[in-house]
Coordinates of C-alpha atoms and ligand atoms in Angstrom, one line a residue:
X1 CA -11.4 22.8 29.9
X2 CA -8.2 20.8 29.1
X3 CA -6.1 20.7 26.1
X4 CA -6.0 18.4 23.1
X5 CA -3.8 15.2 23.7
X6 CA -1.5 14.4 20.9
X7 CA 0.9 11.6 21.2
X8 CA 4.5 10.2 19.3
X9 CA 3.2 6.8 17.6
X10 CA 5.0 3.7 18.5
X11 CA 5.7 1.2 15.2
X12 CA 5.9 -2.3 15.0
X13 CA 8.3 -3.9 12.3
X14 CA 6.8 -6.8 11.8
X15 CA 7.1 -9.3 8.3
X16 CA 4.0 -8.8 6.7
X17 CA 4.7 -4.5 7.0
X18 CA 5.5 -2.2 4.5
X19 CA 6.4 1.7 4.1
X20 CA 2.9 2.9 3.7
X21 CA 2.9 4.6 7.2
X22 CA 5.5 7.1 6.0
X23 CA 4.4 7.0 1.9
X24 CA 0.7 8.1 2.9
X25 CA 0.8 10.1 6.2
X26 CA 4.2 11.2 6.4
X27 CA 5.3 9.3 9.5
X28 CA 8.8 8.6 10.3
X29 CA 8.8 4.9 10.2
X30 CA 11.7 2.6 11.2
X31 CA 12.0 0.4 8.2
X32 CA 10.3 -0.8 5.1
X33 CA 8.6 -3.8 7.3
X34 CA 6.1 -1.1 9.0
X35 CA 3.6 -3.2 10.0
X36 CA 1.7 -1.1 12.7
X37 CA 1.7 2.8 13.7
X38 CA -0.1 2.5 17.2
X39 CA -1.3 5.9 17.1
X40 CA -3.1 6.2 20.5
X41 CA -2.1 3.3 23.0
X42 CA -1.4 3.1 26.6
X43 CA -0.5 -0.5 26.2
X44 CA 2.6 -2.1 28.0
X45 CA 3.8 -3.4 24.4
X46 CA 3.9 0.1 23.0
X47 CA 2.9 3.1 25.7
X48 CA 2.5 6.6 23.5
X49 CA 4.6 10.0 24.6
X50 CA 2.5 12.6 24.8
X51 CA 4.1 15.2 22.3
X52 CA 3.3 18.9 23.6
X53 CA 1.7 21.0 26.4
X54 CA 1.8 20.5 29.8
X55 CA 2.0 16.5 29.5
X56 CA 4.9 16.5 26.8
X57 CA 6.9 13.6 27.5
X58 CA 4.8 12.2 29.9
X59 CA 3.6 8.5 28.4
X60 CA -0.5 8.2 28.1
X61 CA 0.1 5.4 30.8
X62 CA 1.4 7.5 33.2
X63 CA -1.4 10.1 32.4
X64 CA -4.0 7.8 32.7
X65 CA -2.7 6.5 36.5
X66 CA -2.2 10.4 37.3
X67 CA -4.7 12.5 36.1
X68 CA -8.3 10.3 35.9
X69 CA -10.0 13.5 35.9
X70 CA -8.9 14.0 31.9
X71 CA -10.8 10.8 31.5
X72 CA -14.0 11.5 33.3
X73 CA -12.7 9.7 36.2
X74 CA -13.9 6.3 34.6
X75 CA -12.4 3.6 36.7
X76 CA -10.0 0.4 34.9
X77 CA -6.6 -0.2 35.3
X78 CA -5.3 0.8 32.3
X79 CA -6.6 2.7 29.4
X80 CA -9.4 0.7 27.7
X81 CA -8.8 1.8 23.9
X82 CA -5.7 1.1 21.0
X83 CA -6.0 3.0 18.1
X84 CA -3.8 1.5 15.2
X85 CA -2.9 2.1 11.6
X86 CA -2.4 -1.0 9.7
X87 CA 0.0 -1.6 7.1
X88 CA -0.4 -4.8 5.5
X89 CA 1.8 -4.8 2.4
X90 CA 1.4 -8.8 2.5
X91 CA -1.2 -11.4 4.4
X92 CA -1.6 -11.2 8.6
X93 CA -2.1 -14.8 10.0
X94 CA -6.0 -16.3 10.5
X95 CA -6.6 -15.3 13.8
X96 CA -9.1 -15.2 16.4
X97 CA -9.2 -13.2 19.9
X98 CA -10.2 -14.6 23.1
X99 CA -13.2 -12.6 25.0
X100 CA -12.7 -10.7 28.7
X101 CA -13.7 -14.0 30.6
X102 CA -11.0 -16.2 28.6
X103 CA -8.0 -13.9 28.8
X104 CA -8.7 -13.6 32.3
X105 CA -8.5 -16.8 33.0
X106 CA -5.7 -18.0 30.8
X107 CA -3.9 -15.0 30.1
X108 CA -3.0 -13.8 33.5
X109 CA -5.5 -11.1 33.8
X110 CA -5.2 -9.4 30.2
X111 CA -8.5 -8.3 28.5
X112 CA -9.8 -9.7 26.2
X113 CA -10.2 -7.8 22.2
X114 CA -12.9 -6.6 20.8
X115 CA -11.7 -5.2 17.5
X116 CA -13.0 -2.9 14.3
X117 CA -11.7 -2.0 10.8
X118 CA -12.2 1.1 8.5
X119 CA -10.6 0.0 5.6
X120 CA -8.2 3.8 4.6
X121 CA -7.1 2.5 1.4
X122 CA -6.4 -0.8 -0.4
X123 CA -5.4 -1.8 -3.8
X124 CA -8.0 -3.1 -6.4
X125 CA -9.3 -6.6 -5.9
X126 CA -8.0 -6.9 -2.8
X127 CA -9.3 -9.1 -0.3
X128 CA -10.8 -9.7 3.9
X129 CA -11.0 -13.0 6.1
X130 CA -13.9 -12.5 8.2
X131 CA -15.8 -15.3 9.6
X132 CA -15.8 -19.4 8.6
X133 CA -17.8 -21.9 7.4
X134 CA -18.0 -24.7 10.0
X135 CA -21.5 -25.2 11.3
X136 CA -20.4 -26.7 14.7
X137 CA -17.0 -27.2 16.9
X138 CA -16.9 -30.9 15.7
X139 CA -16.8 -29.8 11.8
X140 CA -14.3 -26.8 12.8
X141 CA -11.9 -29.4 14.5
X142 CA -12.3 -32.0 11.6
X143 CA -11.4 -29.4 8.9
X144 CA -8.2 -27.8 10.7
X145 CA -7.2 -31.5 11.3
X146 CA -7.7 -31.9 8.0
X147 CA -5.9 -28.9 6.9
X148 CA -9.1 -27.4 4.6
X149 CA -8.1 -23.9 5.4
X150 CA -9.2 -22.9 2.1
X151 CA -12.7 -24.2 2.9
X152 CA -13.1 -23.2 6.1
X153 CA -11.8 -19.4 6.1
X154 CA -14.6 -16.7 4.4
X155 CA -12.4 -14.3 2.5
X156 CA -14.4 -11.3 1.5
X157 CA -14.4 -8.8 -1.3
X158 CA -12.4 -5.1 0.2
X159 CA -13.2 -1.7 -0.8
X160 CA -11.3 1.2 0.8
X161 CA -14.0 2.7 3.1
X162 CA -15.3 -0.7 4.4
X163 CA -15.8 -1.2 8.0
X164 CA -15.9 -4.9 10.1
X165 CA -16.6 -5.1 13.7
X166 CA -14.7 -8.3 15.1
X167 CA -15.9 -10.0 18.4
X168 CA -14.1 -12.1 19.9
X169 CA -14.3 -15.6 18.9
X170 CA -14.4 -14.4 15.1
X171 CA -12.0 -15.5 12.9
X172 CA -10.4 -12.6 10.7
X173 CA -7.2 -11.9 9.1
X174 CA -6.2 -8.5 7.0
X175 CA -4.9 -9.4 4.2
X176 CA -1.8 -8.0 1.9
X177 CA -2.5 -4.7 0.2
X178 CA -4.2 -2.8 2.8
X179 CA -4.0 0.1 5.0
X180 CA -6.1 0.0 7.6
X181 CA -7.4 2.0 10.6
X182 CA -8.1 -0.8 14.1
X183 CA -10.0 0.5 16.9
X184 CA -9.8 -1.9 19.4
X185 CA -9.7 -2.9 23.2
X186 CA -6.4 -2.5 24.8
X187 CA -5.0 -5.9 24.2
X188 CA -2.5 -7.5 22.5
X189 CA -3.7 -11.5 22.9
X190 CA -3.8 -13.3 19.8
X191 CA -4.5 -17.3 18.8
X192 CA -3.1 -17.8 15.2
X193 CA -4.9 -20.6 13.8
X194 CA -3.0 -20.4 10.1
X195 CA 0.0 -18.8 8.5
X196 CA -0.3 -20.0 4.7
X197 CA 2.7 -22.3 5.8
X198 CA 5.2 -19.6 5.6
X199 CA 8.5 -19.2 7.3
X200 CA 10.3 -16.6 9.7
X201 CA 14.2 -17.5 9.6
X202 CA 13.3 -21.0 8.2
X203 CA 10.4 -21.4 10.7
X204 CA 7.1 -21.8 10.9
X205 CA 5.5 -19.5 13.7
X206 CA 3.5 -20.6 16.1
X207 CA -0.1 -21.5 15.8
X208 CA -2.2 -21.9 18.9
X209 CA -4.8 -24.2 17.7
X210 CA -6.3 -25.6 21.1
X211 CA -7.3 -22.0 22.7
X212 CA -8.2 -21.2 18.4
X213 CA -10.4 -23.8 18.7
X214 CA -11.5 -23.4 22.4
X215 CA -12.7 -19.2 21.9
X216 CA -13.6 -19.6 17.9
X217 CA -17.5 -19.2 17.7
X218 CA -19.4 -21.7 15.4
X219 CA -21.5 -21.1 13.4
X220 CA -19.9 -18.0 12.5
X221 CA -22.1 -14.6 13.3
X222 CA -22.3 -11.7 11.6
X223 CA -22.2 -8.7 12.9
X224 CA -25.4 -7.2 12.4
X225 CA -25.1 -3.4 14.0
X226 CA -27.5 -1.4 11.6
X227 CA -25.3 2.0 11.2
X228 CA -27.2 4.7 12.2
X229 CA -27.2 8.1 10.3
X230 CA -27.3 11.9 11.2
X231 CA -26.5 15.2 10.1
X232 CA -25.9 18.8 11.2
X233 CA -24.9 22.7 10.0
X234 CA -22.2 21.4 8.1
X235 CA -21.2 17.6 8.9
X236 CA -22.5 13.9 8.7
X237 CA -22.4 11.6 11.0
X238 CA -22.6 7.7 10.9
X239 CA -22.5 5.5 13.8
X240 CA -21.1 2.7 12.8
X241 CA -20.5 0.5 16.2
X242 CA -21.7 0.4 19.6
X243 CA -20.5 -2.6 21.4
X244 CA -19.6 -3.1 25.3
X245 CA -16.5 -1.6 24.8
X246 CA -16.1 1.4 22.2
X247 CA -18.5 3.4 20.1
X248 CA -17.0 4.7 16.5
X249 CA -18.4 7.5 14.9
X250 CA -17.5 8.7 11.1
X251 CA -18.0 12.5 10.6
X252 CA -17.6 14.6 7.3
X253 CA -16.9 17.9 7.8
X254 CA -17.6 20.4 4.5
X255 CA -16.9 23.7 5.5
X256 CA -17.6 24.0 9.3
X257 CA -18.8 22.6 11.9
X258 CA -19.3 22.5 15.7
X259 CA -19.4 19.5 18.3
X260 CA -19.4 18.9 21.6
X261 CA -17.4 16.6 23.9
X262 CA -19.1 15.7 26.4
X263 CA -18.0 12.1 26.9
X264 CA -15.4 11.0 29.6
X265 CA -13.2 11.1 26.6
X266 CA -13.3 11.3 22.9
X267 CA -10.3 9.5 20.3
X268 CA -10.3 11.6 17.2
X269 CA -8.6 10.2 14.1
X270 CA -8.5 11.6 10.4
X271 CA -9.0 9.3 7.9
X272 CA -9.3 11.5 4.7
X273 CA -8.9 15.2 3.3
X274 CA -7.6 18.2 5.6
X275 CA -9.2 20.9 8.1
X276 CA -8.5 22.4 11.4
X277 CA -10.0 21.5 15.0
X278 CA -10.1 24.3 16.8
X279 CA -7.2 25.8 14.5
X280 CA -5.2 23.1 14.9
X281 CA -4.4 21.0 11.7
X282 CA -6.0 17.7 10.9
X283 CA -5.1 16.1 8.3
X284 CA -5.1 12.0 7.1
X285 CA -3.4 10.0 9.6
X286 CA -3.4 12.4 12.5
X287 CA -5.2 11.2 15.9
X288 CA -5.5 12.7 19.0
X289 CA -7.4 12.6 21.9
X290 CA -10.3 15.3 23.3
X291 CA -10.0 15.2 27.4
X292 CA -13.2 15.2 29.7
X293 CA -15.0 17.9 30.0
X294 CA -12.9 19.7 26.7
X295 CA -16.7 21.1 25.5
X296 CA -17.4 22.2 22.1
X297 CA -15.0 22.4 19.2
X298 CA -15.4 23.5 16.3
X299 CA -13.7 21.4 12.7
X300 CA -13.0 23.7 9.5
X301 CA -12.2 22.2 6.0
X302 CA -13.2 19.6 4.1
X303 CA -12.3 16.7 6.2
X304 CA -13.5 13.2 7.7
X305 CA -12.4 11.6 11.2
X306 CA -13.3 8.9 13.6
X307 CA -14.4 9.8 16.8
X308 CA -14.6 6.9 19.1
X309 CA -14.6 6.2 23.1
X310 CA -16.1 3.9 25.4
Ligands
LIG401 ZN1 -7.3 -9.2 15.4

């Protein structure tokens, strides 16, 4: 059996961040425009250190290209999965993701992103984009040409503990006052289709309206995964998403419990109260990653965590 993967988050200062990363989980952040922890990532924009054990220092990168076996041997050239915290202390842009078959075609090769969203905290009345209103392409064009952003975008009601599965081609955007944990293909392509007209050093930034327009899905579909529910000595379980590309799991632990990994790999990330795996401490924030063939474990405390993989 191998050991439990912990890695070194990389953060991403970014305008919209804030200090949440380090006010809530403790993390030492490199400014007060903390936009993104990525807590588990292999990605060429922010590749994670493996922090202890026989891996320490290694990058989960260069563990993925090494030792396969950890991961069940699944094939892929790079590690399928990004595991993010979000700090959004004001509005993302409106965005929308292209699919596999569109990235690799106009985005040299990259994936595509396939994205979800348990909401860890957010301040009262704040607020989601998910989704639009325009019926066809023709009406989607006309209203950005138009500039009816107000009308076209569906901005949603947020309550910490709320989850979203984005596919691609859904417009979505996080919006200020929430801290949020992304599970999501490991990608970084991105169409912004608005920014509420702000500036960056007297700028606008870039929108990419043409590819927006090109991946965006109309009419607008929800997602309509019915979450599927299960308990055990001492947990619960929900299934919350199975897509192509990740399955996310949320299990309460109250007192203790026992599990099995038996998946070519399994992403564990706490989202609220504290406990143990296998001794080790968990508490809110913390993520790690159960190799193949790691076997049972066993979770002690009063605690609730994501488990996800492919
Ligand atoms: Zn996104």
């Amino acid at each position: 059996m191998g050991e439990m993967i912990f890695l070194n988050p990389v953060f991403k200062e970014v305008i919209w961040g804030g200090n949440k990363l380090h006010t809530m989980f403790g993390y030492d952040i490199p400014s007060d425009h903390t936009g993104e922890g990525w807590m588990i990532s292999a990605h060429k924009n922010g590749d994670c250190v493996i922090s202890s054990g026989a891996f320490e220092g290694k990058t989960l990168s260069w563990l993925w290209d090494n030792h396969r076996e950890l991961f069940g041997n699944l094939e892929g050239e790079v590690f399928p999965l990004l595991v993010k915290i979000i700090d959004a202390k004001q509005h993302l842009s409106i965005q929308v993701h292209p699919d596999d078959a569109y990235a690799a075609e106009k985005e040299n090769g990259a994936l595509g992103k396939t994205e979800c969203w348990y909401v860890l905290d957010c301040e009262p009345d704040s607020t989601i984009v998910v989704g639009h209103n325009a019926k066809t392409k023709e009406e989607l064009k006309q209203m950005i040409e138009d500039k009816r952003w107000m009308d076209l975008i569906r901005i949603r009601p947020l309550h910490k503990g709320d989850f979203f599965q984005i596919n691609p081609g859904t417009v979505h955007a996080i919006r200020g006052g929430s801290v949020i944990l992304e599970i999501q293909q490991s990608s970084d392509i991105t169409y912004r289709l608005y920014d509420y007209d702000r500036l960056q050093n007297g700028k606008p930034r870039e929108l990419h309206l043409e590819k927006s327009i090109d991946v965006i899905r109309c009419p607008h579909q929800e997602n309509d995964f019915a979450v599927q529910k299960t308990s055990g000595d001492g947990f619960e379980a929900e299934l919350l998403v199975r897509c192509p590309f990740y399955s996310v799991t949320k299990v309460t632990v109250t007192g203790k419990a026992v599990f099995e990994q038996n998946e070519p790999f399994q992403m564990i990330s706490t989202i609220d109260g504290e406990g143990t795996i296998d001794g080790v401490s968990l508490k809110k924030g913390m993520n790690l990653i159960l190799p193949a063939g790691y076997g049972t474990y066993e979770v002690e405390g009063n605690v609730t965590f994501m488990v996800s993989g492919v």
